[in-house]
One Martini backbone bead per residue (centre of mass of N, CA, C, O) as a GRO file, in nm:
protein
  306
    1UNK     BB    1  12.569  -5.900  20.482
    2UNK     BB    2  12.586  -5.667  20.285
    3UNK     BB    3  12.512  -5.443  20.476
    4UNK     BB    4  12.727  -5.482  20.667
    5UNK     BB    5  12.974  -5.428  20.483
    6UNK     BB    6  12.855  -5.133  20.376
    7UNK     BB    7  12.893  -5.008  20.694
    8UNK     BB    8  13.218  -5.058  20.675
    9UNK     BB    9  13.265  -4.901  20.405
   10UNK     BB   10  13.159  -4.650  20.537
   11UNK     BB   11  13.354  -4.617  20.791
   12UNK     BB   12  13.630  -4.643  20.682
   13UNK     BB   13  13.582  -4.396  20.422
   14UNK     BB   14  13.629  -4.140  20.630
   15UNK     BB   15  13.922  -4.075  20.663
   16UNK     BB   16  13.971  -3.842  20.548
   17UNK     BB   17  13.780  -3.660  20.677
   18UNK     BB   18  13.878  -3.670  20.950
   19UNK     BB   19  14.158  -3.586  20.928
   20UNK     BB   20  14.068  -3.300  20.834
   21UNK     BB   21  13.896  -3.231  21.124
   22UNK     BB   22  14.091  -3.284  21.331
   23UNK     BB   23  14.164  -3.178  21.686
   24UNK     BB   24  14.264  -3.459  21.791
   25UNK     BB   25  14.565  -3.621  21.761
   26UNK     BB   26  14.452  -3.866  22.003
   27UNK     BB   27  14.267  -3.941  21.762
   28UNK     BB   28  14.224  -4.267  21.631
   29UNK     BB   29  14.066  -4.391  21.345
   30UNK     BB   30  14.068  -4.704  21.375
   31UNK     BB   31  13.941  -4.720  21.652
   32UNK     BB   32  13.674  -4.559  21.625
   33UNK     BB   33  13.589  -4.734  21.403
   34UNK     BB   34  13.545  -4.960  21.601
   35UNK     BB   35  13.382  -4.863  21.795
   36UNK     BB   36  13.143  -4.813  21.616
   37UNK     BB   37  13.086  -5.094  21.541
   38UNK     BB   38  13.059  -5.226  21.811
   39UNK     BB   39  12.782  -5.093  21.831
   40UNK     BB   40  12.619  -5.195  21.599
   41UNK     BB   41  12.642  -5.494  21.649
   42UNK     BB   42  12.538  -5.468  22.006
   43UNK     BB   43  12.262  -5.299  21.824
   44UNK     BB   44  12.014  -5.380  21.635
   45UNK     BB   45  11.867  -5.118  21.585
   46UNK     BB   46  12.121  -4.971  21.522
   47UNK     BB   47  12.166  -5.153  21.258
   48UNK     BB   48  11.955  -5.072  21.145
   49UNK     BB   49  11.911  -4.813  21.096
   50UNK     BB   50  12.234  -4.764  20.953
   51UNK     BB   51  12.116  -4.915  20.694
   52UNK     BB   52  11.885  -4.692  20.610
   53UNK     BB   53  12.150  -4.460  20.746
   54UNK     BB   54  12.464  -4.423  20.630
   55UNK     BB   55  12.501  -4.084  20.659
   56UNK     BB   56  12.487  -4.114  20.981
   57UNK     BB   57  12.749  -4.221  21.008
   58UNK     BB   58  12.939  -4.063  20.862
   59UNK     BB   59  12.874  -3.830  21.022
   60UNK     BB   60  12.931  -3.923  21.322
   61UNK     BB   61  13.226  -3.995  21.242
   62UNK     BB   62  13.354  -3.715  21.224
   63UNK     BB   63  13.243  -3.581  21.466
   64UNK     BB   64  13.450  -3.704  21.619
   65UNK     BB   65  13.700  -3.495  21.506
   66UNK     BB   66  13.571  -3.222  21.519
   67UNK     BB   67  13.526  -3.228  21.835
   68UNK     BB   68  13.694  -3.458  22.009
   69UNK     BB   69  13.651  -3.746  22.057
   70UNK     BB   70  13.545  -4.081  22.242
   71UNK     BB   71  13.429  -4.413  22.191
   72UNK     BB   72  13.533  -4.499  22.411
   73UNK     BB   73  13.397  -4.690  22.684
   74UNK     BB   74  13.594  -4.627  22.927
   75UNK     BB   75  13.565  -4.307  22.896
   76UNK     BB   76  13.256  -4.185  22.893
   77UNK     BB   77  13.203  -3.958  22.667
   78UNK     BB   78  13.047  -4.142  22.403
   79UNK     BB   79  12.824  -4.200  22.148
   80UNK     BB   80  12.606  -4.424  21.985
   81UNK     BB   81  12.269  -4.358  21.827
   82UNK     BB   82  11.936  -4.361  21.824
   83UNK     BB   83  11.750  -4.150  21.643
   84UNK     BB   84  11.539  -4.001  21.422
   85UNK     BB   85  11.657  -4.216  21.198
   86UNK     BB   86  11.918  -4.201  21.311
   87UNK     BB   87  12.286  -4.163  21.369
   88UNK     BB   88  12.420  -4.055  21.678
   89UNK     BB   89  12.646  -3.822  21.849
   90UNK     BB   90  12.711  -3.856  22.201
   91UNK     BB   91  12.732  -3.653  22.485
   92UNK     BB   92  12.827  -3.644  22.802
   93UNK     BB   93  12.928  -3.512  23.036
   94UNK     BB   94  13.236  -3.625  23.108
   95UNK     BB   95  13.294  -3.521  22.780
   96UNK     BB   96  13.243  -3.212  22.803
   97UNK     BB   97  13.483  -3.210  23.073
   98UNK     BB   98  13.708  -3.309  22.912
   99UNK     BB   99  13.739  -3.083  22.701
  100UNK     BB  100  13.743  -2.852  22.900
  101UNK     BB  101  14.042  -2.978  22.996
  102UNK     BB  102  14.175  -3.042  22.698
  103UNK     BB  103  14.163  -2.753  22.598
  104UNK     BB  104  14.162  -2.495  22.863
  105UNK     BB  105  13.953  -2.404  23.021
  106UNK     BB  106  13.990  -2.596  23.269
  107UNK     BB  107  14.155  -2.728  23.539
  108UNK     BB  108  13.845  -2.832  23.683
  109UNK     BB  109  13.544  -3.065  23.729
  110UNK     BB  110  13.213  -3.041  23.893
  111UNK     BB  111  12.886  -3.245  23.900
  112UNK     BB  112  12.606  -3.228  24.094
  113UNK     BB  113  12.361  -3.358  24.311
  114UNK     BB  114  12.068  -3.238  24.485
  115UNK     BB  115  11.916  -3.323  24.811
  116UNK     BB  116  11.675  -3.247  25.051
  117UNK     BB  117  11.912  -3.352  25.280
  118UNK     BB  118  12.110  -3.173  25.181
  119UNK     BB  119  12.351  -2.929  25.237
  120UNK     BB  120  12.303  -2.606  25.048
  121UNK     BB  121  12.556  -2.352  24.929
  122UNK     BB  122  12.598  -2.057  24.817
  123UNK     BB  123  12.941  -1.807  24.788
  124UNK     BB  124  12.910  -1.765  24.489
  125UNK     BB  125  13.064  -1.732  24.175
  126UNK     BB  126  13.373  -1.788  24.302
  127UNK     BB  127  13.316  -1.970  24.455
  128UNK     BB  128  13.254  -2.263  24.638
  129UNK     BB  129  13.054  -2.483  24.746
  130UNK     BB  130  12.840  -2.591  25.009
  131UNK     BB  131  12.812  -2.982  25.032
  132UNK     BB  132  12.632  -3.181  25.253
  133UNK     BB  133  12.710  -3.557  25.238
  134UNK     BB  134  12.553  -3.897  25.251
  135UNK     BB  135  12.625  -4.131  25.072
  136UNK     BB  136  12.489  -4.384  25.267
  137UNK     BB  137  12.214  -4.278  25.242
  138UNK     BB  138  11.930  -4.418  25.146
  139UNK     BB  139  11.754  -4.159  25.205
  140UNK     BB  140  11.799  -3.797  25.072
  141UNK     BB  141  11.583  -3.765  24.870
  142UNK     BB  142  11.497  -3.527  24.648
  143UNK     BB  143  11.534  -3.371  24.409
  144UNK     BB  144  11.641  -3.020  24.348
  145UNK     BB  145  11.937  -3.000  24.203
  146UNK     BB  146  12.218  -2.859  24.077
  147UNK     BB  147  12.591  -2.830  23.977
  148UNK     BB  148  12.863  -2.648  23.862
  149UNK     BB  149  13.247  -2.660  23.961
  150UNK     BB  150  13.519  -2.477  23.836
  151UNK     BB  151  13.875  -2.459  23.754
  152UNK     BB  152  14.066  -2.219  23.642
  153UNK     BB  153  14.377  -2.113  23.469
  154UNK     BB  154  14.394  -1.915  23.770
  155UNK     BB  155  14.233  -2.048  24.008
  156UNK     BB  156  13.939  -1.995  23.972
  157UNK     BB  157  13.573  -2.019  24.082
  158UNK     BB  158  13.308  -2.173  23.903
  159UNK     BB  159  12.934  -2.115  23.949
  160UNK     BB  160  12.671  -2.334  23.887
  161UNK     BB  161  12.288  -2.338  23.935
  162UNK     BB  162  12.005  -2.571  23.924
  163UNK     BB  163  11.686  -2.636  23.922
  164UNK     BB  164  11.414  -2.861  23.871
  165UNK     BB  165  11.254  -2.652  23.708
  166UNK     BB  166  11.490  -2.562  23.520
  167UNK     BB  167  11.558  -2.873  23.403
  168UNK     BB  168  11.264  -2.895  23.291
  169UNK     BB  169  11.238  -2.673  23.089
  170UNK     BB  170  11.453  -2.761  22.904
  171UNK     BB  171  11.334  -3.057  22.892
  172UNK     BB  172  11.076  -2.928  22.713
  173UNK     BB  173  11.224  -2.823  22.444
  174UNK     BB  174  11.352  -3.107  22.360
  175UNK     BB  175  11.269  -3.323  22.099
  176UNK     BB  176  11.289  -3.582  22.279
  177UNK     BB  177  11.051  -3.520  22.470
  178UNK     BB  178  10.843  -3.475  22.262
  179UNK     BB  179  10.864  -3.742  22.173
  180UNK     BB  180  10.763  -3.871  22.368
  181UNK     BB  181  10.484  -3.746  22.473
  182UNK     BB  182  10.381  -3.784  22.185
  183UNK     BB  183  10.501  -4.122  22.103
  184UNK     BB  184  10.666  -4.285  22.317
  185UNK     BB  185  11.010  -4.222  22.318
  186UNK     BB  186  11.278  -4.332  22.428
  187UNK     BB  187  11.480  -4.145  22.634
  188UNK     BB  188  11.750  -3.925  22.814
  189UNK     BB  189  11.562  -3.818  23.037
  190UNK     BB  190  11.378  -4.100  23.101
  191UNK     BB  191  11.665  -4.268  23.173
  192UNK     BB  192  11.875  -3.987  23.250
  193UNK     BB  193  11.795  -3.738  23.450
  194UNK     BB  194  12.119  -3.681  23.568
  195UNK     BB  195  12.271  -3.665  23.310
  196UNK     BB  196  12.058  -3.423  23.181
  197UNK     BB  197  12.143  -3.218  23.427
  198UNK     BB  198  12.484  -3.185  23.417
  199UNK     BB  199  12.453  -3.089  23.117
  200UNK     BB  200  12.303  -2.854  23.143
  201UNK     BB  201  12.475  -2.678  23.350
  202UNK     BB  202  12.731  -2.696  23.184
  203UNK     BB  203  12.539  -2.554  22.897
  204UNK     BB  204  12.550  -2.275  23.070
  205UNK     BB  205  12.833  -2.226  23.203
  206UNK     BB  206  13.041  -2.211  22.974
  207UNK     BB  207  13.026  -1.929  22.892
  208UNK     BB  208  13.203  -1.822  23.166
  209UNK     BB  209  13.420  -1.932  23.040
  210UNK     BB  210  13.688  -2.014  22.852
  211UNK     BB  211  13.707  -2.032  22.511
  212UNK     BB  212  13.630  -2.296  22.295
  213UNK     BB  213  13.636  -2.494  21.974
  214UNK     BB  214  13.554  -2.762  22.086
  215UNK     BB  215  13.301  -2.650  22.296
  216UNK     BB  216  13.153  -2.535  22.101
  217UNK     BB  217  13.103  -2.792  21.911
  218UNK     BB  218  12.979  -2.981  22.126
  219UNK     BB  219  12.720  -2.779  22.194
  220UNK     BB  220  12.588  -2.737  21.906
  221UNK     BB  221  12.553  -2.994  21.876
  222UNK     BB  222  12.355  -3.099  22.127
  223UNK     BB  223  12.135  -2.843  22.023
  224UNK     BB  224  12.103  -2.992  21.725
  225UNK     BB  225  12.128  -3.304  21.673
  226UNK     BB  226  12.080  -3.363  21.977
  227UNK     BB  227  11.787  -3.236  22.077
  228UNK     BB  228  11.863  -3.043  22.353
  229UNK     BB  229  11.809  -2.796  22.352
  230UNK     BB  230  11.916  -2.491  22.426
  231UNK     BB  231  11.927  -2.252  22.194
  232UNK     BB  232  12.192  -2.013  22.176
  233UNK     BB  233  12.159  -1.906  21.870
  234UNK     BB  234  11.804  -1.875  21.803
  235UNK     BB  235  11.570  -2.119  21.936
  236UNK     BB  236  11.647  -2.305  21.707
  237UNK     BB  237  11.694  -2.598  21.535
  238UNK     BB  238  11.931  -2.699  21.295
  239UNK     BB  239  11.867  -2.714  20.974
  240UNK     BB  240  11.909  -2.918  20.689
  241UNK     BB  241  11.960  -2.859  20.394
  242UNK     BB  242  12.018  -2.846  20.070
  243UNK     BB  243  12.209  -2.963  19.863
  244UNK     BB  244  12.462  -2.863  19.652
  245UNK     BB  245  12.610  -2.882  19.384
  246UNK     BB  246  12.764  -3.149  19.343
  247UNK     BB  247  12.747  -3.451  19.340
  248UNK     BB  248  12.627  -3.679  19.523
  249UNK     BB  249  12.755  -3.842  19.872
  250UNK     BB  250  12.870  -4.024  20.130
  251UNK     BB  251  13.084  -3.810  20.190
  252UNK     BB  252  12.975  -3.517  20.123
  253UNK     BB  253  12.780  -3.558  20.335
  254UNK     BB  254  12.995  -3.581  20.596
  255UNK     BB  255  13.128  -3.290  20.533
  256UNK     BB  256  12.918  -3.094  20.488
  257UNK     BB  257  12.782  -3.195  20.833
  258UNK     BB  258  13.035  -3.079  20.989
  259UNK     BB  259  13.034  -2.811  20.867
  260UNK     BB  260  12.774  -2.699  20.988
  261UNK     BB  261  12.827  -2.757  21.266
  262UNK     BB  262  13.124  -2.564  21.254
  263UNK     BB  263  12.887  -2.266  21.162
  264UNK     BB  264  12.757  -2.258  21.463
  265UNK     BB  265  13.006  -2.102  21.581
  266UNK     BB  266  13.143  -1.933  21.322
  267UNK     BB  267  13.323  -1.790  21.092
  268UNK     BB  268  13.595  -1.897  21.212
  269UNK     BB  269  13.572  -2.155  21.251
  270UNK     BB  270  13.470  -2.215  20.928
  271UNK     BB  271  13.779  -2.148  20.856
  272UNK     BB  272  13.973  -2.325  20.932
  273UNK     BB  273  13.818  -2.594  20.836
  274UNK     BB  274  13.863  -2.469  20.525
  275UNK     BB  275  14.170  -2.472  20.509
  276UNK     BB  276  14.194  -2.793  20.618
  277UNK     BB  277  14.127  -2.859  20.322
  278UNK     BB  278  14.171  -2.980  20.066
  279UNK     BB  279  14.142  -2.951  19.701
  280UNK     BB  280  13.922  -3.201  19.703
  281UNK     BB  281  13.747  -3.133  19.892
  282UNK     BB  282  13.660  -2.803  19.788
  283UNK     BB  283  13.537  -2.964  19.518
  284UNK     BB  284  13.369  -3.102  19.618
  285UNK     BB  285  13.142  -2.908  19.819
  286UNK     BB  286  13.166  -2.647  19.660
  287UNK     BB  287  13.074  -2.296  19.612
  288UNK     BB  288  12.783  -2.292  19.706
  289UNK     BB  289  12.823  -2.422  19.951
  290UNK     BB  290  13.032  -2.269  20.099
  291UNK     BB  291  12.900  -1.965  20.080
  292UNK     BB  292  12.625  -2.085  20.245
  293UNK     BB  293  12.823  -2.144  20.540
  294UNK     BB  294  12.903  -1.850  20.531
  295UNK     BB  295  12.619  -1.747  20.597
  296UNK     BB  296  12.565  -1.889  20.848
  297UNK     BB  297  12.819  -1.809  21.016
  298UNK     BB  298  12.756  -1.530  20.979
  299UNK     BB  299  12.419  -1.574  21.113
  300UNK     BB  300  12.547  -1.662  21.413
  301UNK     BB  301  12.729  -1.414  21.500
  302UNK     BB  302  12.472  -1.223  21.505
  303UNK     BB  303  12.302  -1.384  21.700
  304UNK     BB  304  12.552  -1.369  21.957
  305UNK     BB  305  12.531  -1.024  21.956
  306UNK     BB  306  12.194  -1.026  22.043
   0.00000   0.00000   0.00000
């Protein structure tokens, strides 16, 4: 009982770094962390890992302030997870979907499977494409690619298309794919793998899209604490290293970890984020984090002009 206690003085405890990360301000700290708990009574497994690893709970949930997502289960953006010893924070295709169209980068989009019965056709990468399917067809046949095609606020149709074998190579680069294959941890490849081709197709085609910074730093959080691949800052997944001095506390470790998220979008990114901290966060996180933190950014910047 303790320990649930713990877990929820952890979850609580993040109010003020969330607020100070918040990136849509119609994501309420009260709700947020309601449905985190929620989510952590209602499955045992994910309650030990929480107890274990309270660091990972306090980081899930400010990532979803700096991000910008909601764990509302009504609206299937967002999950916390248990994942390689740590309480991790996964965001749905779907979530992906509404970022993109609550920044403004799209007015409208929509990710389909293609399966071998289904008539489909590409007619540029401007224009829409067409698939002609029976949707009460009992069986379609097997699954050939994904797609997805969105629409911008100038009215234009942005289309990108991938096969099976392009979103399989994909997941064979993914930590989670790798837990599988070596230790047979069952995995979000292995149990929704049409969830995990429409994300896959989405984090390809987003770069062509008008960019934002909470998209931007959605997909950087599933290239790296979310483990699926497709790193597309350096091509290996973002290690935390040792923080440095002042002393360290499970608040500092959640907002120092928001921040390394938001440095691997860039320099820009990461001053913004640190312009908005108070004058005690700035104090917490202290000069050598700090830095090194601006030394990421700038090492991101780098490898995205390369």
């Amino acid at each position: 009982m303790n320990q649930i206690v713990s877990i929820e003085q952890s979850v609580y405890g993040t109010k003020d770094s969330f607020v100070s990360v918040l990136t849509d301000r119609s994501i309420n700290f009260d709700r947020e962390a309601e449905f985190a708990l929620q989510t952590l009574y209602g499955n045992d497994y994910a309650m030990k890992i929480a107890m274990q690893n309270r660091a990972s709970v306090i980081a899930a949930v400010v990532n979803i302030a700096a991000i910008g997502i909601s764990l509302n289960p009504a609206k299937k953006q967002a999950y916390l997870v248990p994942r390689d010893g740590k309480i991790c924070l996964d965001i749905s295709y779907m979530g992906l979907m509404d970022l993109a169209i609550d920044s403004g980068s799209i007015r409208w989009g929509q990710a389909e499977l293609v399966y071998a019965n289904d008539t489909f056709g590409l007619n540029g990468i401007d224009q829409q494409p067409t698939h002609i399917r029976n949707p009460f067809a009992k069986d379609r046949g097997d699954v050939v690619g994904v797609y997805v095609v969105v629409k911008t606020a100038d009215g234009d149709y942005l289309t990108d298309a991938m096969s099976v074998d392009e979103i399989n190579a994909i997941r064979d680069r993914s930590s989670a794919w790798k837990a599988w294959i070596s230790k047979q941890k069952s995995c979000p490849w292995l149990t929704d793998w049409g969830e995990m081709a429409k994300k896959t197709v989405v984090k390809r085609a987003y770069k062509y899209w008008p960019k934002t910074e909470r998209l931007d730093t959605a997909i950087h959080h599933l290239n790296t604490d979310g483990g699926e691949g497709l790193a597309v800052l350096s091509g290996q997944p973002v290690t935390r290293g040792a923080l440095p001095p002042p002393a360290d506390s499970p608040e500092r470790d959640a907002l120092y970890a928001s921040l390394q998220d938001i440095a691997t979008g860039g320099l820009e990114a990461y001053a913004q984020a640190w312009q908005k901290l108070s004058k005690e966060q700035r104090t917490m996180i202290g000069q050598a984090a700090h830095e090194g933190l601006k030394a990421q950014a700038e090492k991101a910047d780098a490898v995205e002009v390369e």
